Coordinates of C-alpha atoms in Angstrom, one line a residue:
M29 CA 17.2 -18.5 89.9
R30 CA 19.3 -17.4 92.9
L31 CA 22.8 -16.0 92.9
R32 CA 23.9 -18.8 95.1
A33 CA 23.1 -21.3 92.3
L34 CA 25.4 -19.4 89.9
L35 CA 28.3 -19.6 92.4
D36 CA 27.8 -23.3 92.8
T37 CA 28.0 -24.0 89.1
D38 CA 31.7 -24.8 88.5
A39 CA 31.5 -24.5 84.7
L40 CA 30.8 -20.8 85.0
G41 CA 34.1 -20.0 86.7
L42 CA 32.7 -17.3 89.0
R43 CA 34.6 -16.2 92.1
L44 CA 32.8 -14.2 94.8
L45 CA 34.5 -10.9 95.7
G46 CA 31.8 -9.4 97.9
G47 CA 28.2 -9.7 99.0
Q48 CA 28.2 -13.1 100.8
D49 CA 25.0 -12.1 102.7
E50 CA 23.1 -11.2 99.4
L51 CA 23.4 -14.6 97.6
D52 CA 19.7 -15.3 98.0
R53 CA 18.8 -12.5 95.6
A54 CA 16.7 -13.7 92.5
V55 CA 18.1 -13.3 89.0
R56 CA 15.5 -12.5 86.4
G57 CA 17.8 -11.8 83.4
V58 CA 21.3 -11.0 82.2
M59 CA 22.9 -8.1 80.4
T60 CA 26.4 -7.5 79.1
T61 CA 27.6 -3.9 78.9
D62 CA 30.6 -1.6 78.8
L63 CA 28.6 1.6 78.9
R64 CA 29.4 4.2 81.6
D65 CA 25.6 4.5 82.2
P66 CA 23.6 1.4 81.2
S67 CA 20.7 2.2 83.5
R68 CA 18.3 3.0 80.6
Y69 CA 18.6 -0.6 79.4
L70 CA 18.0 -2.1 82.9
S71 CA 14.6 -3.1 84.4
G72 CA 15.8 -4.7 87.6
G73 CA 16.8 -8.2 88.7
E74 CA 19.6 -8.6 86.1
L75 CA 23.1 -10.1 86.5
V76 CA 25.3 -7.4 84.8
L77 CA 28.4 -8.7 82.9
T78 CA 31.1 -6.2 82.1
G79 CA 34.6 -6.2 80.7
L80 CA 35.4 -3.0 82.5
A81 CA 36.1 -1.0 79.3
W82 CA 34.1 1.9 80.9
R83 CA 36.7 2.3 83.7
R84 CA 39.4 4.9 83.0
D85 CA 40.5 5.5 86.6
A86 CA 39.5 4.6 90.2
A87 CA 37.0 7.5 90.4
D88 CA 34.7 5.8 87.8
S89 CA 33.7 2.8 89.9
E90 CA 31.6 4.6 92.5
P91 CA 29.2 6.3 90.0
F92 CA 28.9 3.2 87.9
V93 CA 28.0 1.0 90.9
R94 CA 25.5 3.7 92.2
L95 CA 23.7 3.6 88.8
L96 CA 23.4 -0.2 88.9
V97 CA 22.0 -0.2 92.5
R98 CA 19.5 2.5 91.6
A99 CA 18.3 0.4 88.6
G100 CA 17.8 -2.6 91.0
V101 CA 20.2 -5.1 89.5
A102 CA 20.9 -8.4 91.3
A103 CA 24.7 -8.5 91.0
L104 CA 27.7 -7.4 89.0
A105 CA 30.2 -9.8 87.3
A106 CA 33.5 -8.3 86.1
G107 CA 35.7 -10.1 83.6
E108 CA 39.4 -10.6 84.3
A109 CA 40.5 -10.8 80.7
E110 CA 41.1 -7.0 80.2
L111 CA 42.7 -5.8 83.5
G112 CA 43.7 -9.1 85.2
D113 CA 42.4 -8.9 88.7
V114 CA 39.3 -6.9 89.4
P115 CA 40.3 -3.4 90.7
D116 CA 40.0 -2.8 94.4
D117 CA 38.1 0.5 93.9
L118 CA 35.3 -1.5 92.2
V119 CA 35.3 -4.1 95.1
L120 CA 35.0 -1.3 97.7
A121 CA 32.3 0.5 95.8
C122 CA 30.2 -2.7 95.5
A123 CA 30.7 -3.4 99.2
R124 CA 29.5 0.1 100.2
H125 CA 26.3 -0.3 98.2
R126 CA 25.8 -4.0 99.2
L127 CA 25.9 -5.1 95.6
P128 CA 27.2 -8.7 95.1
L129 CA 30.3 -8.8 92.9
F130 CA 31.8 -11.8 91.0
A131 CA 35.0 -12.1 89.1
V132 CA 34.8 -14.0 85.8
H133 CA 37.8 -16.1 84.9
E134 CA 39.4 -15.1 81.6
S135 CA 38.8 -18.6 80.1
V136 CA 35.0 -18.2 80.5
A137 CA 33.0 -16.4 77.8
F138 CA 30.2 -14.1 78.8
A139 CA 28.1 -15.9 76.3
T140 CA 28.4 -19.1 78.4
I141 CA 27.1 -17.3 81.5
T142 CA 24.3 -15.6 79.5
E143 CA 23.1 -18.9 78.0
H144 CA 23.1 -20.6 81.4
V145 CA 21.1 -17.8 83.1
V146 CA 18.6 -17.5 80.3
R147 CA 18.0 -21.3 80.2
Q148 CA 17.5 -21.5 84.0
V149 CA 15.3 -18.4 84.2
S150 CA 13.2 -19.5 81.3
G151 CA 12.7 -23.0 82.8
E152 CA 11.6 -21.5 86.1
R153 CA 9.2 -19.1 84.4
A154 CA 7.7 -22.0 82.4
G155 CA 7.2 -23.9 85.7
D156 CA 5.5 -21.0 87.3
L157 CA 3.3 -20.4 84.3
A158 CA 2.4 -24.1 84.1
A159 CA 1.1 -23.8 87.7
V160 CA -0.9 -20.7 86.8
V161 CA -2.3 -22.5 83.7
D162 CA -3.3 -25.5 85.7
R163 CA -5.0 -23.4 88.4
H164 CA -6.8 -21.4 85.7
R165 CA -7.9 -24.7 84.0
R166 CA -9.5 -25.9 87.2
M167 CA -11.2 -22.6 87.7
M168 CA -12.7 -22.7 84.2
T169 CA -13.8 -26.3 84.5
S170 CA -15.5 -25.8 87.8
G171 CA -17.1 -22.4 87.2
P172 CA -17.2 -19.2 85.2
A173 CA -14.0 -18.5 83.2
G174 CA -11.6 -16.2 85.0
G175 CA -11.2 -13.9 82.0
G176 CA -11.3 -16.6 79.3
P177 CA -8.3 -17.6 77.0
D178 CA -7.2 -13.9 76.8
V179 CA -5.8 -14.2 80.4
V180 CA -3.7 -17.2 79.5
L181 CA -2.4 -15.6 76.3
D182 CA -1.4 -12.5 78.4
L183 CA 0.5 -14.8 80.7
L184 CA 2.3 -16.4 77.8
G185 CA 3.4 -12.9 76.7
S186 CA 4.5 -11.6 80.1
D187 CA 6.2 -14.7 81.5
L188 CA 7.6 -16.4 78.4
D189 CA 7.7 -13.6 75.9
L190 CA 5.4 -15.5 73.5
R191 CA 2.8 -13.8 71.4
A192 CA -0.1 -16.1 70.7
W193 CA -3.6 -16.0 69.2
V194 CA -6.6 -18.3 69.0
L195 CA -8.1 -18.7 65.6
S196 CA -11.2 -20.4 64.2
P197 CA -10.8 -22.8 61.2
T198 CA -12.0 -20.0 59.0
G199 CA -9.3 -17.6 60.2
R200 CA -11.5 -15.6 62.5
L201 CA -9.6 -14.1 65.5
V202 CA -11.2 -15.7 68.5
A203 CA -8.9 -14.4 71.2
G204 CA -5.5 -12.6 71.6
P205 CA -3.3 -11.0 74.2
K206 CA -4.5 -7.6 75.4
T207 CA -0.9 -6.4 76.1
A208 CA 1.1 -7.6 73.1
G209 CA 0.6 -4.6 70.8
P210 CA -1.3 -4.8 67.5
G211 CA -3.2 -8.0 66.7
L212 CA -2.8 -10.2 63.7
P213 CA -4.0 -8.7 60.4
A214 CA -7.0 -10.5 58.9
E215 CA -5.0 -11.7 55.9
V216 CA -2.4 -13.3 58.1
C217 CA -5.1 -15.0 60.2
A218 CA -6.6 -16.5 57.0
K219 CA -3.2 -17.8 55.8
L220 CA -2.4 -19.3 59.1
A221 CA -5.7 -21.1 59.2
A222 CA -5.2 -22.3 55.7
E223 CA -1.7 -23.7 56.6
H224 CA -3.1 -25.4 59.7
L225 CA -6.0 -27.0 57.9
A226 CA -3.7 -28.2 55.1
A227 CA -1.3 -29.7 57.6
A228 CA -4.1 -31.3 59.6
R229 CA -5.5 -33.0 56.5
T230 CA -2.1 -34.8 56.0
G231 CA -2.5 -36.4 59.4
R232 CA 0.7 -34.8 60.8
R233 CA 0.7 -34.1 64.5
G234 CA 1.1 -30.5 65.7
P235 CA 2.6 -28.1 66.2
H236 CA 3.0 -27.2 62.5
R237 CA 5.7 -24.7 61.6
V238 CA 4.8 -21.9 59.2
V239 CA 6.8 -18.9 58.0
L240 CA 4.9 -15.8 56.8
D241 CA 6.4 -12.5 55.8
G242 CA 9.6 -13.4 57.7
A243 CA 7.9 -14.4 60.9
T244 CA 7.8 -17.9 62.2
Y245 CA 4.6 -19.4 63.7
S246 CA 4.0 -22.7 65.4
L247 CA 0.4 -23.9 65.1
F248 CA -1.2 -26.1 67.8
P249 CA -4.6 -27.7 67.2
V250 CA -7.2 -27.0 69.9
R251 CA -9.4 -30.0 70.0
S252 CA -12.7 -29.9 71.8
G253 CA -13.1 -32.4 74.6
G254 CA -16.9 -32.1 74.8
R255 CA -17.7 -32.9 71.2
D256 CA -17.9 -36.4 69.8
R257 CA -14.6 -37.1 68.1
R258 CA -16.1 -39.6 65.7
A259 CA -15.2 -43.2 66.5
A260 CA -14.0 -43.7 62.9
G261 CA -11.2 -41.2 63.5
D262 CA -11.6 -39.6 60.1
V263 CA -9.9 -36.2 60.3
R264 CA -12.4 -34.8 57.8
E265 CA -15.1 -35.0 60.4
T266 CA -13.4 -32.4 62.6
V267 CA -10.9 -30.5 60.5
L268 CA -13.4 -27.8 59.6
S269 CA -14.5 -27.1 63.1
D270 CA -11.4 -27.3 65.4
W271 CA -9.7 -24.1 66.6
L272 CA -6.0 -23.5 66.6
L273 CA -3.4 -21.7 68.8
A274 CA -0.9 -19.7 66.7
V275 CA 2.3 -18.9 68.6
E276 CA 4.8 -16.5 67.1
A277 CA 7.9 -18.7 67.7
D278 CA 9.6 -21.8 66.3
A279 CA 8.7 -24.7 68.6
G280 CA 11.0 -27.1 66.8
D281 CA 13.8 -26.6 69.3
W282 CA 11.7 -26.3 72.4
A283 CA 12.2 -28.6 75.4
E284 CA 9.6 -31.2 76.2
E285 CA 8.5 -29.1 79.3
R286 CA 7.6 -26.1 77.2
L287 CA 5.8 -28.2 74.6
D288 CA 3.8 -29.8 77.4
L289 CA 3.0 -26.4 78.8
L290 CA 1.6 -25.2 75.4
Q291 CA -0.4 -28.4 75.1
G292 CA -1.9 -27.6 78.5
V293 CA -2.8 -24.1 77.2
T294 CA -4.7 -25.7 74.2
Q295 CA -6.6 -28.0 76.7
L296 CA -7.5 -24.9 78.7
I297 CA -8.8 -23.1 75.5
S298 CA -10.7 -26.2 74.6
V299 CA -12.7 -25.9 77.8
E300 CA -13.7 -22.4 76.8
R301 CA -14.6 -23.7 73.3
D302 CA -16.9 -26.3 74.9
R303 CA -18.5 -23.7 77.0
R304 CA -19.2 -21.5 74.0
D305 CA -20.6 -24.5 72.1
A306 CA -22.9 -25.2 75.0
A307 CA -24.1 -21.6 75.0
R308 CA -25.2 -22.1 71.4
T309 CA -27.6 -24.9 72.4
V310 CA -30.6 -22.7 72.9
R311 CA -30.2 -20.9 69.6
R312 CA -29.7 -24.3 67.8
R313 CA -32.9 -25.7 69.4
L314 CA -34.9 -22.6 68.4
A315 CA -33.7 -22.9 64.9
Q316 CA -34.4 -26.7 64.8
E317 CA -38.0 -26.1 66.1
V318 CA -38.7 -23.5 63.4
L319 CA -37.2 -25.6 60.7
E320 CA -39.3 -28.6 61.6
L321 CA -42.5 -26.5 61.6
V322 CA -41.7 -25.0 58.2
Q323 CA -40.8 -28.4 56.6
T324 CA -43.9 -30.2 58.0
G325 CA -46.2 -27.4 56.6
A326 CA -47.3 -26.1 60.0
A327 CA -49.8 -23.2 60.1
P328 CA -48.2 -19.7 59.8
A329 CA -49.6 -18.7 63.2
E330 CA -47.7 -21.6 64.9
I331 CA -44.4 -20.7 63.1
A332 CA -45.0 -17.0 64.0
A333 CA -45.3 -18.0 67.7
R334 CA -42.0 -19.8 67.6
L335 CA -40.4 -16.7 65.9
R336 CA -41.7 -14.5 68.7
V337 CA -39.9 -16.8 71.1
A338 CA -36.7 -16.7 69.0
A339 CA -36.5 -12.9 68.4
P340 CA -35.7 -11.8 72.0
V341 CA -33.0 -14.5 72.2
L342 CA -31.4 -13.6 68.9
L343 CA -32.0 -9.8 69.0
P344 CA -32.3 -8.7 72.6
G345 CA -33.8 -5.4 73.2
L346 CA -35.3 -5.2 69.7
G347 CA -38.7 -3.4 69.7
A348 CA -40.1 -4.5 66.3
A349 CA -40.2 -8.0 64.8
P350 CA -37.2 -8.6 62.6
H351 CA -37.0 -9.8 59.0
W352 CA -35.4 -13.2 58.4
Q353 CA -33.0 -14.6 55.9
V354 CA -32.3 -18.3 55.3
V355 CA -28.9 -19.7 54.5
V356 CA -28.4 -23.3 53.5
A357 CA -25.0 -25.0 53.5
R358 CA -23.8 -28.5 52.6
V359 CA -20.4 -30.2 53.1
E360 CA -19.6 -33.1 50.8
W361 CA -16.6 -35.4 50.6
D362 CA -15.6 -37.3 47.5
G363 CA -16.1 -41.1 48.0
A364 CA -17.3 -40.7 51.6
E365 CA -19.6 -43.5 52.8
G366 CA -22.4 -42.4 54.9
G367 CA -21.6 -38.8 54.2
A368 CA -25.3 -37.9 54.0
T369 CA -25.8 -38.6 57.7
E370 CA -22.6 -36.9 58.9
G371 CA -22.5 -33.8 56.7
G372 CA -25.3 -31.9 58.6
P373 CA -23.5 -31.5 62.0
I374 CA -20.2 -30.5 60.2
A375 CA -22.0 -28.0 58.0
Q376 CA -23.8 -26.7 61.1
S377 CA -20.6 -25.9 63.0
L378 CA -19.0 -24.4 59.9
L379 CA -21.9 -22.3 59.0
E380 CA -21.9 -20.8 62.5
E381 CA -18.4 -19.6 61.8
I382 CA -19.0 -18.4 58.3
L383 CA -21.9 -16.2 59.3
V384 CA -20.1 -14.4 62.1
D385 CA -19.8 -10.6 61.3
P386 CA -16.1 -10.0 60.8
H387 CA -16.5 -6.5 62.4
A388 CA -18.4 -7.8 65.5
T389 CA -16.8 -7.4 68.9
G390 CA -17.4 -9.1 72.2
P391 CA -16.7 -12.6 73.6
E392 CA -19.3 -14.3 71.4
P393 CA -19.9 -12.6 68.1
S394 CA -22.2 -15.4 66.8
D395 CA -24.8 -15.0 69.5
R396 CA -27.4 -13.8 67.0
I397 CA -27.1 -16.7 64.6
A398 CA -29.3 -19.8 64.9
V399 CA -28.3 -22.9 62.8
A400 CA -30.1 -26.2 62.6
H401 CA -29.2 -29.3 60.6
T402 CA -31.3 -31.8 58.8
G403 CA -29.9 -34.8 57.0
D404 CA -26.9 -33.7 55.0
E405 CA -27.4 -29.9 55.2
A406 CA -27.3 -27.1 57.7
V407 CA -30.0 -24.3 57.7
A408 CA -29.3 -20.9 59.3
L409 CA -32.1 -18.6 60.4
V410 CA -30.5 -15.1 60.3
P411 CA -32.5 -12.2 61.9
L412 CA -32.3 -8.8 60.3
P413 CA -33.8 -5.8 62.1
A414 CA -36.0 -3.6 60.0
V415 CA -34.4 -0.2 59.1
A416 CA -36.3 2.8 60.4
G417 CA -38.0 4.7 57.7
E418 CA -38.2 1.8 55.3
H419 CA -41.5 0.3 54.3
D420 CA -41.5 -3.5 54.5
G421 CA -37.8 -3.5 53.7
P422 CA -35.0 -5.2 55.6
G423 CA -31.7 -3.7 56.6
S424 CA -28.4 -4.9 55.1
G425 CA -28.5 -8.7 54.9
V426 CA -26.3 -11.6 54.0
L427 CA -24.9 -11.4 50.5
A428 CA -23.8 -14.6 48.7
D429 CA -21.1 -12.9 46.7
T430 CA -19.3 -11.6 49.8
L431 CA -20.2 -14.4 52.3
L432 CA -17.2 -16.6 51.4
A433 CA -14.7 -13.9 50.4
S434 CA -12.6 -14.0 53.7
V435 CA -12.9 -17.7 54.3
R436 CA -12.4 -19.2 50.9
E437 CA -8.6 -19.7 51.3
P438 CA -8.6 -21.6 54.6
L439 CA -11.7 -23.6 53.6
A440 CA -10.1 -24.7 50.3
A441 CA -7.1 -25.9 52.2
G442 CA -9.2 -27.8 54.7
L443 CA -11.2 -29.5 51.9
D444 CA -7.8 -30.5 50.3
G445 CA -9.1 -31.5 46.9
D446 CA -11.7 -34.1 48.0
G447 CA -14.4 -32.0 49.6
R448 CA -16.8 -29.2 48.7
V449 CA -18.7 -26.5 50.6
T450 CA -21.7 -25.0 48.9
L451 CA -24.1 -22.3 50.2
G452 CA -27.4 -20.8 49.1
V453 CA -28.9 -17.5 50.4
S454 CA -32.5 -16.5 50.3
A455 CA -34.1 -13.0 50.1
A456 CA -35.3 -11.5 53.3
V457 CA -38.9 -12.2 54.4
H458 CA -40.8 -10.4 57.1
S459 CA -43.5 -13.0 58.1
A460 CA -43.9 -16.6 58.9
E461 CA -45.8 -17.1 55.6
G462 CA -42.7 -16.3 53.7
L463 CA -40.3 -18.6 55.6
R464 CA -41.1 -21.8 53.7
G465 CA -40.5 -20.0 50.4
A466 CA -37.3 -18.6 51.7
L467 CA -36.1 -22.1 52.7
E468 CA -36.8 -23.5 49.2
E469 CA -35.2 -20.4 47.6
A470 CA -32.0 -20.9 49.6
R471 CA -32.0 -24.6 48.7
H472 CA -32.4 -23.8 45.0
A473 CA -29.6 -21.3 45.3
R474 CA -27.3 -23.9 46.9
R475 CA -28.0 -26.3 44.0
V476 CA -27.0 -23.5 41.6
A477 CA -23.7 -23.0 43.6
A478 CA -23.1 -26.8 43.5
A479 CA -23.3 -26.8 39.7
R480 CA -20.3 -24.4 39.5
P481 CA -16.7 -25.4 39.5
G482 CA -14.6 -25.0 42.6
R483 CA -14.4 -26.3 46.1
V484 CA -16.1 -23.4 47.8
C485 CA -19.1 -21.8 46.1
A486 CA -22.2 -19.7 47.0
A487 CA -25.2 -18.4 45.2
G488 CA -27.8 -15.9 46.1
H489 CA -31.5 -15.3 45.5
Q490 CA -30.8 -12.6 42.9
E491 CA -29.5 -15.3 40.5
L492 CA -32.7 -17.3 40.7
A493 CA -34.5 -14.9 38.3
S494 CA -31.8 -15.5 35.7
H495 CA -31.1 -18.3 33.2
V496 CA -28.4 -19.6 35.6
L497 CA -31.2 -21.1 37.6
L498 CA -32.1 -23.4 34.7
L499 CA -28.6 -24.4 33.6
P500 CA -27.6 -26.6 36.6
F501 CA -30.6 -28.8 36.0
V502 CA -29.9 -29.6 32.4
P503 CA -28.9 -33.3 32.2
D504 CA -25.2 -33.8 31.5
D505 CA -25.8 -35.8 28.3
V506 CA -28.1 -33.1 26.9
R507 CA -25.6 -30.4 27.9
R508 CA -22.7 -32.1 26.1
A509 CA -24.7 -32.8 23.0
F510 CA -26.0 -29.2 22.8
T511 CA -22.6 -27.5 23.2
A512 CA -20.8 -30.0 20.9
R513 CA -23.3 -29.4 18.1
L514 CA -22.8 -25.6 18.2
L515 CA -19.2 -25.1 19.4
D516 CA -17.2 -28.2 18.2
P517 CA -17.0 -26.9 14.6
L518 CA -15.6 -23.6 15.8
R519 CA -13.1 -25.3 18.2
D520 CA -11.9 -27.6 15.4
Y521 CA -11.5 -24.6 13.0
D522 CA -9.6 -22.6 15.7
R523 CA -7.2 -25.5 16.3
R524 CA -6.4 -25.9 12.6
H525 CA -6.2 -22.2 11.6
R526 CA -5.7 -20.3 14.9
A527 CA -8.6 -18.1 13.9
E528 CA -9.9 -17.3 17.4
L529 CA -13.5 -17.8 16.4
I530 CA -14.6 -18.8 20.0
P531 CA -13.2 -15.6 21.6
T532 CA -14.7 -13.5 18.8
L533 CA -18.1 -15.1 19.4
E534 CA -17.9 -14.4 23.1
A535 CA -17.0 -10.8 22.6
F536 CA -19.7 -10.3 19.9
L537 CA -22.4 -11.5 22.3
D538 CA -21.0 -9.5 25.2
C539 CA -21.2 -6.4 23.0
D540 CA -24.9 -7.2 22.2
G541 CA -24.0 -7.6 18.5
S542 CA -22.5 -4.1 18.1
W543 CA -20.0 -4.3 15.3
T544 CA -18.1 -1.1 16.3
R545 CA -17.9 -1.9 20.0
C546 CA -16.8 -5.5 19.4
A547 CA -14.2 -4.5 16.8
S548 CA -12.8 -1.9 19.2
R549 CA -12.6 -4.5 22.1
L550 CA -10.8 -7.0 19.9
H551 CA -8.6 -4.4 18.3
L552 CA -9.8 -5.5 14.8
H553 CA -11.0 -3.7 11.7
V554 CA -14.7 -4.0 11.3
N555 CA -14.3 -5.9 8.0
T556 CA -12.1 -8.5 9.8
L557 CA -14.8 -8.9 12.4
R558 CA -17.5 -9.3 9.7
Y559 CA -15.3 -12.0 8.1
R560 CA -15.0 -13.9 11.3
V561 CA -18.7 -13.7 12.2
G562 CA -19.5 -14.9 8.6
R563 CA -17.2 -17.9 9.1
I564 CA -18.9 -18.7 12.4
E565 CA -22.3 -18.7 10.6
Q566 CA -21.0 -20.7 7.7
L567 CA -19.5 -23.5 10.0
T568 CA -22.6 -23.7 12.3
G569 CA -25.5 -23.0 9.9
R570 CA -26.7 -20.3 12.3
D571 CA -27.5 -16.6 11.7
L572 CA -26.1 -14.2 14.4
S573 CA -28.6 -11.5 13.4
R574 CA -31.4 -13.7 14.8
L575 CA -32.2 -13.5 18.5
E576 CA -32.9 -17.3 18.7
D577 CA -29.4 -18.1 17.4
K578 CA -27.7 -15.6 19.6
L579 CA -29.4 -17.1 22.6
D580 CA -28.4 -20.6 21.6
F581 CA -24.8 -19.6 21.3
F582 CA -24.9 -17.7 24.6
L583 CA -26.3 -20.8 26.5
A584 CA -23.8 -23.1 24.8
L585 CA -20.9 -20.9 25.9
R586 CA -22.3 -20.8 29.5
M587 CA -22.7 -24.5 29.7
S588 CA -19.4 -25.5 28.1

């Protein structure tokens, strides 16, 4: 804003004492001070407000004004409440240095002037930034991005003092300002994503207000304009794939103009999202071709040819052929009609996010992941370069027990009690012949995960050599009858006598039937333990010294 606009605002009660020719100066901020030397706190362009407490005699005015001019302030406004009229020595000093000087009537509070200046300057900055955002959006729509969303986030920081970040639905940091200090910690990103997904499932419009560790964030959904938004309008179809813009501020008291500006920023980011999705098309097509060949029983030589085409795209510059892992994912909604036809694309988009290496850097960290979908599931083909010095062994691959660790919280919030995500991971294979087996192995592992409780579950190939592979496929009626026959007598006895026979049985089996180790774990005398085990055998008619009976009890406990 200009100094002239301040003078024309009657409510501010300003009276010009000097600097008529300088009223077109721009005001970029405001500062109130009574320090003799406030220059260290000035950056230029401020309207300085002072009550003149720094002035002891006429000689103090000249050095004070000189410091202000050297700092590049726009003008000085002196209050009349302390000394009455503004001293002549200050008027003369300002005139010598061509510094505009205003007198502030004693009835006007400095806070009133400060609030007016801040409001006007903020509005002008928002208008300037809106023009920049609009220009940047046109650039990104018509050609290569001019720096991507990071540039706009930097503008939000420099022009509106807003720190903002773009997050994926799993809490991955997609983009952030380069000049705003340290980024968001991973645990904060996960919590923000969880809060956003939970709010989105309720159908409430953004922005959503969240307070974490004393900081307030406003969460704006970033909806892609290029993807099919599903004519049915079910939020479950997109909630697990939309990005979000997290702004460290409370947008609840923002003016409509600023809210509109942030909506424009989300539209700009959605353009970048669509561009990144388009870049995945080649990888998705390669994965789809390989998947169709594997499922139709194509010759290994034909599959190997497709893999040779895929390897340079997924692992550019790699000399040797990589090993491959297969990951299968499925998203299911309770009571969803037609879910089997819609689940594949949703799982495809989600799996692309889950498989991103959290330590990867660069604009597109998922550029080495190829995900196809078929029916109600997504299938990822993950290349693993062979480690030098190993014989037929892959490098570090995808591990089921760590795959969902960082994304479990936001995904559970997005599923909101009526959805499930299950994943299965195969072992690594190094040839086309092994790919069909890897696909079936990953599908078996996913079914094992689906048999577990919880909304977000994964299982790996290591578990397929265990009894846990068989348990999920035992019919429910057989499972209930088997566990009831063995465990119901013990549960009834525990309810009547508080004997803790079930915990004793679990500990005894965990200790491989060792009396001393089990007694020590339960803090019991060995004779007390022998009495409890004898009671278990008496109630069930089984003998815990026999391997067959131990195995039956073990399976009953696992299935219960």
